[in-house]
Amino acid sequence: MASLKKLLSDSVIYGLSSIVGRFLNYLLVPVYTYHISAASGGYGVVTNVYAYTALLAVILTFGMETTFFYYANREGVDRRKVFCTALSAVGSVAAAFLLLVMLFIGPVSAFMGYSDHPEYIRAMAAVVAIDAFQAILFARLRRDGRPWKFFSLKMAFIVLSIGLNLFVFLVAPHWSHLPWMGWYDEADNVKYIFYINLFCTAIVTLGFFKELKDFRLSDFSVPLMKQMLKYTWPLLLLGIVGIFNQTADKILLPRLLPGEEGRIQLGIYGACVKVAMLMALITQAFRYAYEPFVFGGQRDKQSKETQAQATKYFIMFTLLAFLAVMCYIDVIQYFIGGDYREALPAVPIVMMAEILMGIYFNLSFWYKLTGQTWWGAVMSAVGCAVLVAINIIFVPKVGYMACAWGGLAGYGVCVLLSYFIGQKKYRVPYPVAAILGYFALALALYAVTTRIALLDSLWLRLALNTLVMLVYVAVVLWNERALLRPIVKKILRR
């Protein structure tokens, strides 16, 4: 119970930086979609470039975050050497990547379809290189149990980014006549998005002064690096396949629907996918606390039972979030501009895919704890193959809806493979019956909301959907009363 309380406590703090911070950042989506028309394809460009950025970030960190946790928690290992070795390796790779992109910017930007705008790619390359370097520094904060500094730096980026974006999109158009605003051109709004990201990312690096001061190149250990690379290379493959599962649709769609149509559809789909990203926020917040928690407690005899219960609670909460979004989609849809809303039918599919991705992450610890990380690469590769096949076959026929279904199918395959193989390699007593029961309940209630959606009255729809939510909450509270009873008694004593 104490371990679960520690997990919950850290999750709340990391969640403030992940969920609250990224939620505030997502408030930029209406700013973008209300000021960049779907027909221009501009938001499609943003979605596409950031998909490449996410993929490259995984390549440049090559699993070193997880590897850092694994080695920093081993007995008899110098944690400072682990930190300096990991940071040196990632920093060197990131610097080499940035140099190569700058030297070959012409061919690189042409390959990505932006030969007319190489500045997009320059900015993207710099952002991803700095992000990779910062990944180990943020991992150091998590390992040292410093969630509040983690929170402060994440929020600093968000606040600065939001402020600059609001200035460019809401203030600058009205001040463009002023002499000192000669740099501003409304046609360059997409470029400004990338430049703001680069500026804010660079500024955050200054907040790691103390951690960088602790860095010593002399502490880089070649023997330790060899061990870490042996552990991390399967994680690199796993990471590439895993992030490709998340970004493949946004990378492939413009290529499968060439020309302006591909970017237009990608922009519409990408905007609606943002509505479903609540699941990604929950999963990320959970991961930040869960990863060091699991590795730190791998010698605890109760760790397997704790993992099983934590997975169940994760699923319970994400299903509640799924129902919340679907019950109030009539209101949430105004989060994006009107000409982007045609892709709203993809939202429940993408949200369910995100839930499966979170479950897959929870199940993944069996091969990380046993050192059999290559299993993760194999399973993710199979899931990715399913996703890519569905995209290639069906995107030319049905457009972006194939992207949504491809993600759901790919993660579904990963979950099944990880569960059944994992139970043979590292058995964890997951409460499968309870988990499937919650899934059945949530999907049945979602089916009810689709019937309620046919009613004409908005207020009646919202009222009935609220009752649907309360049914789910009531069932969860009743089923989990054994866990909640001690908490309620403690509150009543006060």
C-alpha positions as MATLAB code, in Angstrom:
seq = 'MASLKKLLSDSVIYGLSSIVGRFLNYLLVPVYTYHISAASGGYGVVTNVYAYTALLAVILTFGMETTFFYYANREGVDRRKVFCTALSAVGSVAAAFLLLVMLFIGPVSAFMGYSDHPEYIRAMAAVVAIDAFQAILFARLRRDGRPWKFFSLKMAFIVLSIGLNLFVFLVAPHWSHLPWMGWYDEADNVKYIFYINLFCTAIVTLGFFKELKDFRLSDFSVPLMKQMLKYTWPLLLLGIVGIFNQTADKILLPRLLPGEEGRIQLGIYGACVKVAMLMALITQAFRYAYEPFVFGGQRDKQSKETQAQATKYFIMFTLLAFLAVMCYIDVIQYFIGGDYREALPAVPIVMMAEILMGIYFNLSFWYKLTGQTWWGAVMSAVGCAVLVAINIIFVPKVGYMACAWGGLAGYGVCVLLSYFIGQKKYRVPYPVAAILGYFALALALYAVTTRIALLDSLWLRLALNTLVMLVYVAVVLWNERALLRPIVKKILRR';
ca = [
       0.000    0.000    0.000;
       2.855    2.375    0.827;
       4.333    1.727   -2.621;
       1.031    2.522   -4.288;
       0.766    5.733   -2.251;
       4.271    6.760   -3.422;
       3.286    5.967   -7.010;
       0.109    8.025   -6.657;
       1.960   10.943   -5.072;
       4.587   11.089   -7.817;
       1.927   10.579  -10.495;
       0.083   13.657   -9.248;
       3.184   15.856   -9.458;
       4.377   14.484  -12.789;
       0.800   14.672  -13.967;
       0.719   18.373  -13.196;
       3.586   18.877  -15.627;
       2.355   16.350  -18.175;
      -1.428   16.538  -18.092;
      -1.938   20.134  -16.956;
       1.058   21.445  -18.883;
       0.257   19.698  -22.124;
      -3.422   20.493  -21.698;
      -2.509   24.158  -21.592;
      -0.353   23.600  -24.658;
      -3.288   21.900  -26.381;
      -5.188   25.131  -25.954;
      -3.043   26.248  -28.879;
      -4.912   23.789  -31.113;
      -7.997   26.040  -31.328;
      -5.662   28.987  -31.911;
      -4.080   27.158  -34.846;
      -7.255   25.612  -36.280;
      -9.267   28.828  -36.045;
      -6.486   30.862  -37.707;
      -5.078   28.336  -40.200;
      -7.757   27.105  -42.583;
      -8.049   23.382  -43.264;
      -8.005   24.052  -47.011;
      -4.546   25.648  -46.807;
      -2.979   22.435  -45.551;
      -0.890   24.458  -43.083;
      -1.914   22.466  -40.043;
      -1.186   19.325  -42.017;
       2.401   20.562  -42.402;
       2.661   21.111  -38.631;
       1.250   17.641  -37.923;
       3.563   15.988  -40.427;
       6.769   17.719  -39.287;
       6.072   16.997  -35.617;
       5.483   13.341  -36.477;
       9.000   13.198  -37.926;
      10.264   15.034  -34.841;
       8.755   12.436  -32.495;
      10.309    9.592  -34.488;
      13.729   11.239  -34.569;
      13.618   11.978  -30.836;
      13.320    8.255  -30.136;
      16.200    7.470  -32.472;
      18.486   10.084  -30.914;
      17.798    8.948  -27.322;
      18.021    5.253  -28.404;
      16.404    3.913  -25.234;
      18.905    5.579  -22.898;
      16.218    6.878  -20.522;
      15.121    3.362  -19.565;
      18.713    2.122  -19.672;
      19.734    4.924  -17.307;
      17.058    3.822  -14.795;
      18.045    0.175  -15.126;
      21.754    0.741  -14.417;
      21.293    3.527  -11.870;
      19.306    1.100   -9.691;
      21.778   -1.779   -9.865;
      23.828   -2.594   -6.807;
      27.493   -1.639   -6.905;
      27.129    0.787   -9.818;
      28.416    4.368   -9.632;
      25.298    6.423  -10.426;
      27.350    9.446  -11.413;
      29.210    7.396  -14.007;
      25.912    6.064  -15.308;
      24.608    9.620  -15.689;
      27.750   10.999  -17.333;
      28.046    8.030  -19.680;
      24.422    8.232  -20.775;
      24.502   12.018  -21.238;
      27.772   11.886  -23.195;
      26.437    9.209  -25.531;
      23.118   10.916  -26.245;
      24.693   14.363  -26.507;
      27.287   13.174  -29.028;
      24.708   11.471  -31.223;
      22.405   14.515  -31.105;
      25.228   16.882  -32.065;
      26.299   14.659  -34.973;
      22.701   14.457  -36.206;
      22.259   18.224  -36.145;
      25.527   18.787  -38.004;
      24.592   16.313  -40.753;
      21.150   17.856  -41.255;
      22.635   21.341  -41.574;
      25.241   20.106  -44.070;
      22.693   18.258  -46.224;
      19.644   20.444  -45.674;
      18.761   20.490  -49.382;
      18.349   16.733  -49.939;
      16.804   16.235  -46.492;
      14.117   18.893  -46.917;
      13.365   17.626  -50.447;
      12.941   14.057  -49.167;
      10.455   15.239  -46.551;
       8.539   17.239  -49.142;
       9.588   20.715  -47.988;
      12.205   21.762  -50.512;
      10.561   25.217  -50.612;
      10.787   25.575  -46.837;
      14.126   24.209  -45.561;
      13.752   26.510  -42.548;
      11.072   24.137  -41.205;
      13.574   21.284  -41.227;
      16.416   23.297  -39.727;
      14.221   24.295  -36.808;
      12.916   20.745  -36.421;
      16.424   19.276  -36.366;
      17.608   21.706  -33.709;
      14.537   21.063  -31.538;
      14.879   17.292  -31.681;
      18.623   17.424  -30.925;
      18.108   19.590  -27.839;
      15.131   17.471  -26.729;
      17.235   14.311  -26.904;
      19.944   15.900  -24.758;
      17.340   17.098  -22.247;
      15.749   13.641  -22.039;
      18.635   12.304  -19.927;
      18.603   15.424  -17.756;
      14.880   15.005  -17.089;
      15.485   11.313  -16.397;
      18.090   12.348  -13.817;
      15.471   14.472  -12.054;
      13.047   11.543  -11.997;
      15.695    9.166  -10.685;
      16.710   11.613   -7.952;
      13.071   12.022   -6.887;
      12.850   15.699   -7.808;
       9.379   15.952   -9.367;
       8.939   19.618   -8.503;
      11.931   20.776  -10.524;
      10.746   18.476  -13.313;
       7.360   20.179  -13.061;
       8.828   23.699  -13.019;
      10.931   23.220  -16.151;
       8.113   21.562  -18.081;
       5.730   24.347  -17.125;
       8.281   27.026  -17.988;
       8.393   25.675  -21.539;
       4.604   25.538  -21.770;
       3.959   29.033  -20.401;
       6.617   30.636  -22.600;
       5.417   28.729  -25.676;
       1.775   29.645  -25.120;
       2.638   33.278  -24.535;
       4.665   33.596  -27.733;
       2.091   31.709  -29.820;
      -0.755   33.869  -28.525;
       1.269   36.957  -29.390;
       1.989   35.772  -32.938;
      -1.546   34.591  -33.730;
      -3.731   36.990  -31.750;
      -1.730   40.180  -31.187;
       0.755   40.472  -34.052;
      -1.897   40.714  -36.830;
      -3.253   43.876  -35.167;
       0.180   45.378  -34.570;
       1.688   44.524  -37.958;
       1.573   48.192  -39.010;
       4.029   49.197  -36.294;
       7.611   49.868  -37.413;
       9.190   47.290  -35.074;
       6.852   44.588  -36.419;
       8.484   44.551  -39.853;
       9.541   40.914  -39.314;
       5.928   39.717  -39.141;
       4.134   38.198  -42.138;
       0.837   36.364  -41.572;
       1.721   33.976  -44.408;
       4.622   32.673  -42.283;
       2.480   31.467  -39.359;
       3.596   27.851  -39.826;
       7.257   28.904  -39.678;
       6.633   30.866  -36.484;
       5.220   27.742  -34.801;
       8.500   25.900  -35.361;
      10.686   28.849  -34.402;
       8.811   29.403  -31.135;
       9.273   25.739  -30.258;
      13.013   26.000  -30.894;
      13.395   29.139  -28.787;
      11.478   27.723  -25.810;
      13.307   24.388  -25.935;
      16.678   26.141  -25.903;
      15.673   28.354  -22.955;
      14.656   25.362  -20.812;
      18.184   23.944  -21.117;
      19.396   26.804  -18.920;
      17.327   25.361  -16.068;
      19.630   22.326  -15.916;
      22.606   24.383  -14.759;
      23.054   22.338  -11.567;
      22.833   18.970  -13.359;
      25.210   20.082  -16.113;
      27.617   21.401  -13.486;
      27.691   17.898  -12.020;
      28.658   16.438  -15.408;
      32.268   15.303  -15.892;
      33.466   13.942  -19.210;
      36.156   12.077  -17.286;
      33.390    9.977  -15.693;
      32.460    8.564  -19.073;
      33.090    4.826  -18.867;
      33.760    2.811  -22.014;
      33.126   -0.594  -20.332;
      29.879    0.728  -18.849;
      28.900    2.175  -22.213;
      29.339   -1.243  -23.830;
      27.072   -2.801  -21.213;
      24.485   -0.070  -21.628;
      24.497   -0.382  -25.407;
      23.965   -4.114  -25.131;
      20.913   -3.473  -22.979;
      19.624   -0.499  -24.942;
      19.833   -1.565  -28.607;
      16.655   -3.680  -28.399;
      15.013   -0.706  -26.679;
      16.049    1.422  -29.655;
      14.298   -0.973  -32.002;
      11.355   -1.105  -29.632;
      11.254    2.672  -29.404;
      11.431    3.182  -33.157;
       8.674    0.675  -33.785;
       6.638    2.019  -30.869;
       6.794    5.657  -31.941;
       6.250    4.662  -35.560;
       3.038    3.055  -34.370;
       2.027    6.496  -33.120;
       3.305    8.568  -36.030;
       3.128    6.255  -39.065;
      -0.309    7.493  -40.073;
       0.836   11.120  -39.956;
       3.982   10.312  -41.958;
       2.367    7.971  -44.487;
      -0.908    9.783  -45.173;
       0.617   12.651  -47.231;
       2.579   10.074  -49.231;
      -0.413    7.793  -49.798;
      -2.561   10.771  -50.804;
      -0.005   12.874  -52.687;
      -0.398   16.527  -53.422;
      -2.323   19.109  -51.455;
      -5.135   16.652  -50.669;
      -2.834   14.614  -48.442;
      -1.829   17.620  -46.334;
      -5.414   18.832  -46.096;
      -6.686   15.459  -44.864;
      -3.749   15.149  -42.502;
      -4.517   18.559  -41.015;
      -8.186   17.636  -40.458;
      -7.299   14.249  -38.981;
      -4.439   15.644  -36.903;
      -6.692   18.304  -35.335;
      -9.330   15.761  -34.308;
      -6.696   13.377  -32.987;
      -5.722   16.140  -30.536;
      -9.152   15.692  -28.934;
      -8.230   12.060  -28.262;
      -4.813   12.893  -26.850;
      -6.141   13.017  -23.293;
      -5.233    9.332  -23.191;
      -1.666   10.075  -24.212;
      -1.402   12.621  -21.396;
      -2.655   10.160  -18.784;
      -0.349    7.424  -20.068;
       2.677    9.704  -20.067;
       2.044   10.996  -16.551;
       1.640    7.426  -15.325;
       4.830    6.370  -17.100;
       6.951    9.132  -15.558;
       6.149    7.859  -12.064;
       5.731    4.164  -12.894;
       9.071    3.496  -14.611;
      11.416    4.497  -11.748;
       8.896    2.990   -9.289;
       9.011   -0.444  -10.932;
      12.782   -0.527  -11.424;
      13.364    0.753   -7.909;
      11.105   -1.941   -6.443;
      12.134   -4.892   -8.568;
      13.571   -6.634   -5.491;
      10.268   -6.224   -3.591;
       8.417   -9.528   -3.315;
       5.088   -7.700   -3.639;
       6.078   -5.835   -6.824;
       4.196   -8.187   -9.145;
       0.956   -7.811   -7.217;
       1.464   -4.047   -7.163;
       2.031   -3.976  -10.934;
      -1.153   -5.979  -11.459;
      -3.264   -3.652   -9.321;
      -1.707   -0.509  -10.782;
      -2.535   -1.752  -14.293;
      -6.150   -2.341  -13.322;
      -6.481    1.154  -11.844;
      -4.852    2.662  -14.904;
      -7.411    0.949  -17.149;
     -10.314    1.951  -14.900;
      -9.297    5.598  -15.040;
      -8.568    5.736  -18.764;
     -11.931    4.145  -19.558;
     -13.547    6.844  -17.429;
     -11.658    9.483  -19.443;
     -12.830    7.803  -22.669;
     -16.455    8.008  -21.559;
     -16.028   11.600  -20.373;
     -14.812   12.747  -23.804;
     -17.497   10.831  -25.681;
     -20.294   11.956  -23.342;
     -19.395   15.618  -23.808;
     -18.179   15.563  -27.408;
     -20.984   18.006  -28.299;
     -19.102   20.638  -26.303;
     -15.538   19.412  -26.779;
     -15.866   19.629  -30.572;
     -15.592   23.419  -30.345;
     -12.003   22.851  -29.237;
     -11.117   22.793  -32.962;
     -12.143   24.993  -35.870;
     -15.354   24.196  -37.730;
     -13.692   23.114  -40.976;
     -11.708   20.438  -39.080;
     -14.651   18.712  -37.339;
     -15.499   16.258  -40.081;
     -12.958   13.826  -38.585;
     -14.716   13.621  -35.174;
     -15.911   10.021  -35.869;
     -12.229    9.015  -35.599;
     -11.959   10.258  -32.005;
     -13.394    7.194  -30.155;
     -11.279    4.852  -32.276;
      -8.075    6.797  -31.596;
      -8.873    7.074  -27.892;
      -9.360    3.331  -27.595;
      -6.069    2.816  -29.448;
      -4.376    5.104  -26.897;
      -5.813    3.018  -24.056;
      -4.378   -0.120  -25.646;
      -1.031    1.631  -26.018;
      -1.080    2.417  -22.293;
      -1.913   -1.184  -21.457;
       0.927   -2.356  -23.682;
       3.291   -0.055  -21.780;
       2.103   -1.534  -18.465;
       2.575   -5.067  -19.758;
       6.016   -4.267  -21.153;
       7.888   -4.404  -17.856;
       8.291   -8.170  -17.924;
      10.905   -7.987  -20.670;
      12.541   -4.870  -19.241;
      12.941   -6.370  -15.776;
      14.218   -9.679  -17.128;
      16.626   -8.002  -19.557;
      14.876   -9.595  -22.580;
      14.213   -6.248  -24.234;
      14.450   -7.762  -27.720;
      10.997   -9.246  -27.126;
       9.592   -5.732  -27.068;
      11.108   -4.965  -30.443;
       9.666   -8.149  -31.948;
       6.143   -7.601  -30.622;
       6.073   -3.916  -31.528;
       7.344   -4.761  -35.022;
       4.447   -7.156  -35.545;
       1.960   -4.528  -34.361;
       3.594   -1.909  -36.568;
       3.396   -4.210  -39.585;
      -0.347   -4.553  -39.006;
      -0.752   -0.769  -38.703;
       1.284    0.003  -41.825;
      -0.496   -2.666  -43.878;
      -3.911   -1.252  -42.989;
      -2.744    2.268  -43.838;
      -1.232    1.291  -47.185;
      -4.248   -0.772  -48.229;
      -7.096    1.417  -47.013;
      -5.903    5.062  -46.852;
      -6.174    5.501  -50.667;
      -9.747    4.158  -50.414;
     -11.187    5.700  -47.238;
      -8.649    8.371  -46.252;
      -7.799    9.203  -42.656;
     -10.308    6.787  -41.060;
      -7.966    3.966  -42.074;
      -5.283    5.632  -39.936;
      -7.515    5.435  -36.864;
      -8.448    1.775  -37.380;
      -4.848    0.870  -38.182;
      -3.660    2.226  -34.834;
      -6.344    0.313  -32.947;
      -5.508   -2.959  -34.689;
      -1.747   -2.520  -34.263;
      -1.890   -1.859  -30.531;
      -4.451   -4.607  -30.055;
      -2.004   -7.121  -31.513;
       0.808   -5.786  -29.287;
      -1.301   -6.137  -26.139;
      -2.263   -9.739  -26.913;
       1.304  -10.768  -27.736;
       2.796   -9.082  -24.679;
       0.242  -10.564  -22.297;
       0.434  -14.177  -23.438;
       4.229  -14.258  -23.896;
       4.788  -12.293  -20.696;
       2.736  -14.684  -18.591;
       5.135  -17.452  -19.577;
       8.325  -15.449  -19.062;
       7.458  -13.308  -16.007;
       4.042  -14.124  -14.622;
       2.119  -11.212  -13.125;
      -1.323  -11.910  -11.594;
      -3.323   -9.385  -13.612;
      -7.046   -9.371  -12.682;
      -8.095  -10.163  -16.252;
     -11.753  -10.829  -15.460;
     -12.156   -7.468  -13.710;
     -10.334   -5.642  -16.505;
     -12.467   -7.225  -19.237;
     -15.560   -6.431  -17.181;
     -14.659   -2.737  -17.071;
     -14.021   -2.750  -20.827;
     -17.397   -4.381  -21.468;
     -19.132   -1.850  -19.223;
     -17.429    1.153  -20.842;
     -18.160   -0.024  -24.393;
     -21.794   -0.784  -23.527;
     -22.223    2.682  -22.049;
     -20.520    4.210  -25.098;
     -23.091    2.402  -27.290;
     -25.794    4.082  -25.208;
     -24.242    7.516  -25.888;
     -24.413    6.889  -29.643;
     -28.200    6.473  -29.293;
     -28.468    9.547  -27.101;
     -26.619   11.503  -29.813;
     -29.679   11.126  -32.050;
     -31.776   13.365  -29.762;
     -32.360   16.949  -30.886;
     -31.952   18.734  -27.555;
     -28.358   19.501  -26.610;
     -29.188   19.912  -22.922;
     -31.093   16.628  -22.838;
     -28.150   14.864  -24.486;
     -25.731   16.315  -21.942;
     -27.999   15.395  -19.013;
     -28.454   11.797  -20.152;
     -24.759   11.400  -20.906;
     -23.971   12.643  -17.414;
     -26.148    9.831  -16.066;
     -24.155    7.419  -18.232;
     -20.956    8.661  -16.611;
     -22.429    8.285  -13.145;
     -23.378    4.672  -13.872;
     -19.754    3.851  -14.676;
     -18.464    5.690  -11.593;
     -21.006    3.959   -9.357;
     -20.040    0.504  -10.605;
     -16.326    1.235  -10.111;
     -16.850    2.574   -6.594;
     -18.906   -0.459   -5.651;
     -16.433   -2.959   -7.093;
     -13.450   -1.228   -5.471;
     -15.122   -0.576   -2.123;
     -12.594   -2.775   -0.303;
      -9.798   -0.394   -1.344;
     -11.795    2.775   -0.740;
     -13.273    1.846    2.653;
     -10.042    2.489    4.651;
      -9.561    5.819    2.873;
     -13.128    6.922    3.631;
     -12.792    5.881    7.292;
      -9.581    7.897    7.641;
     -11.296   10.980    6.160;
     -14.296   10.592    8.487;
     -12.037   10.353   11.558;
     -10.656   13.778   10.728;
];
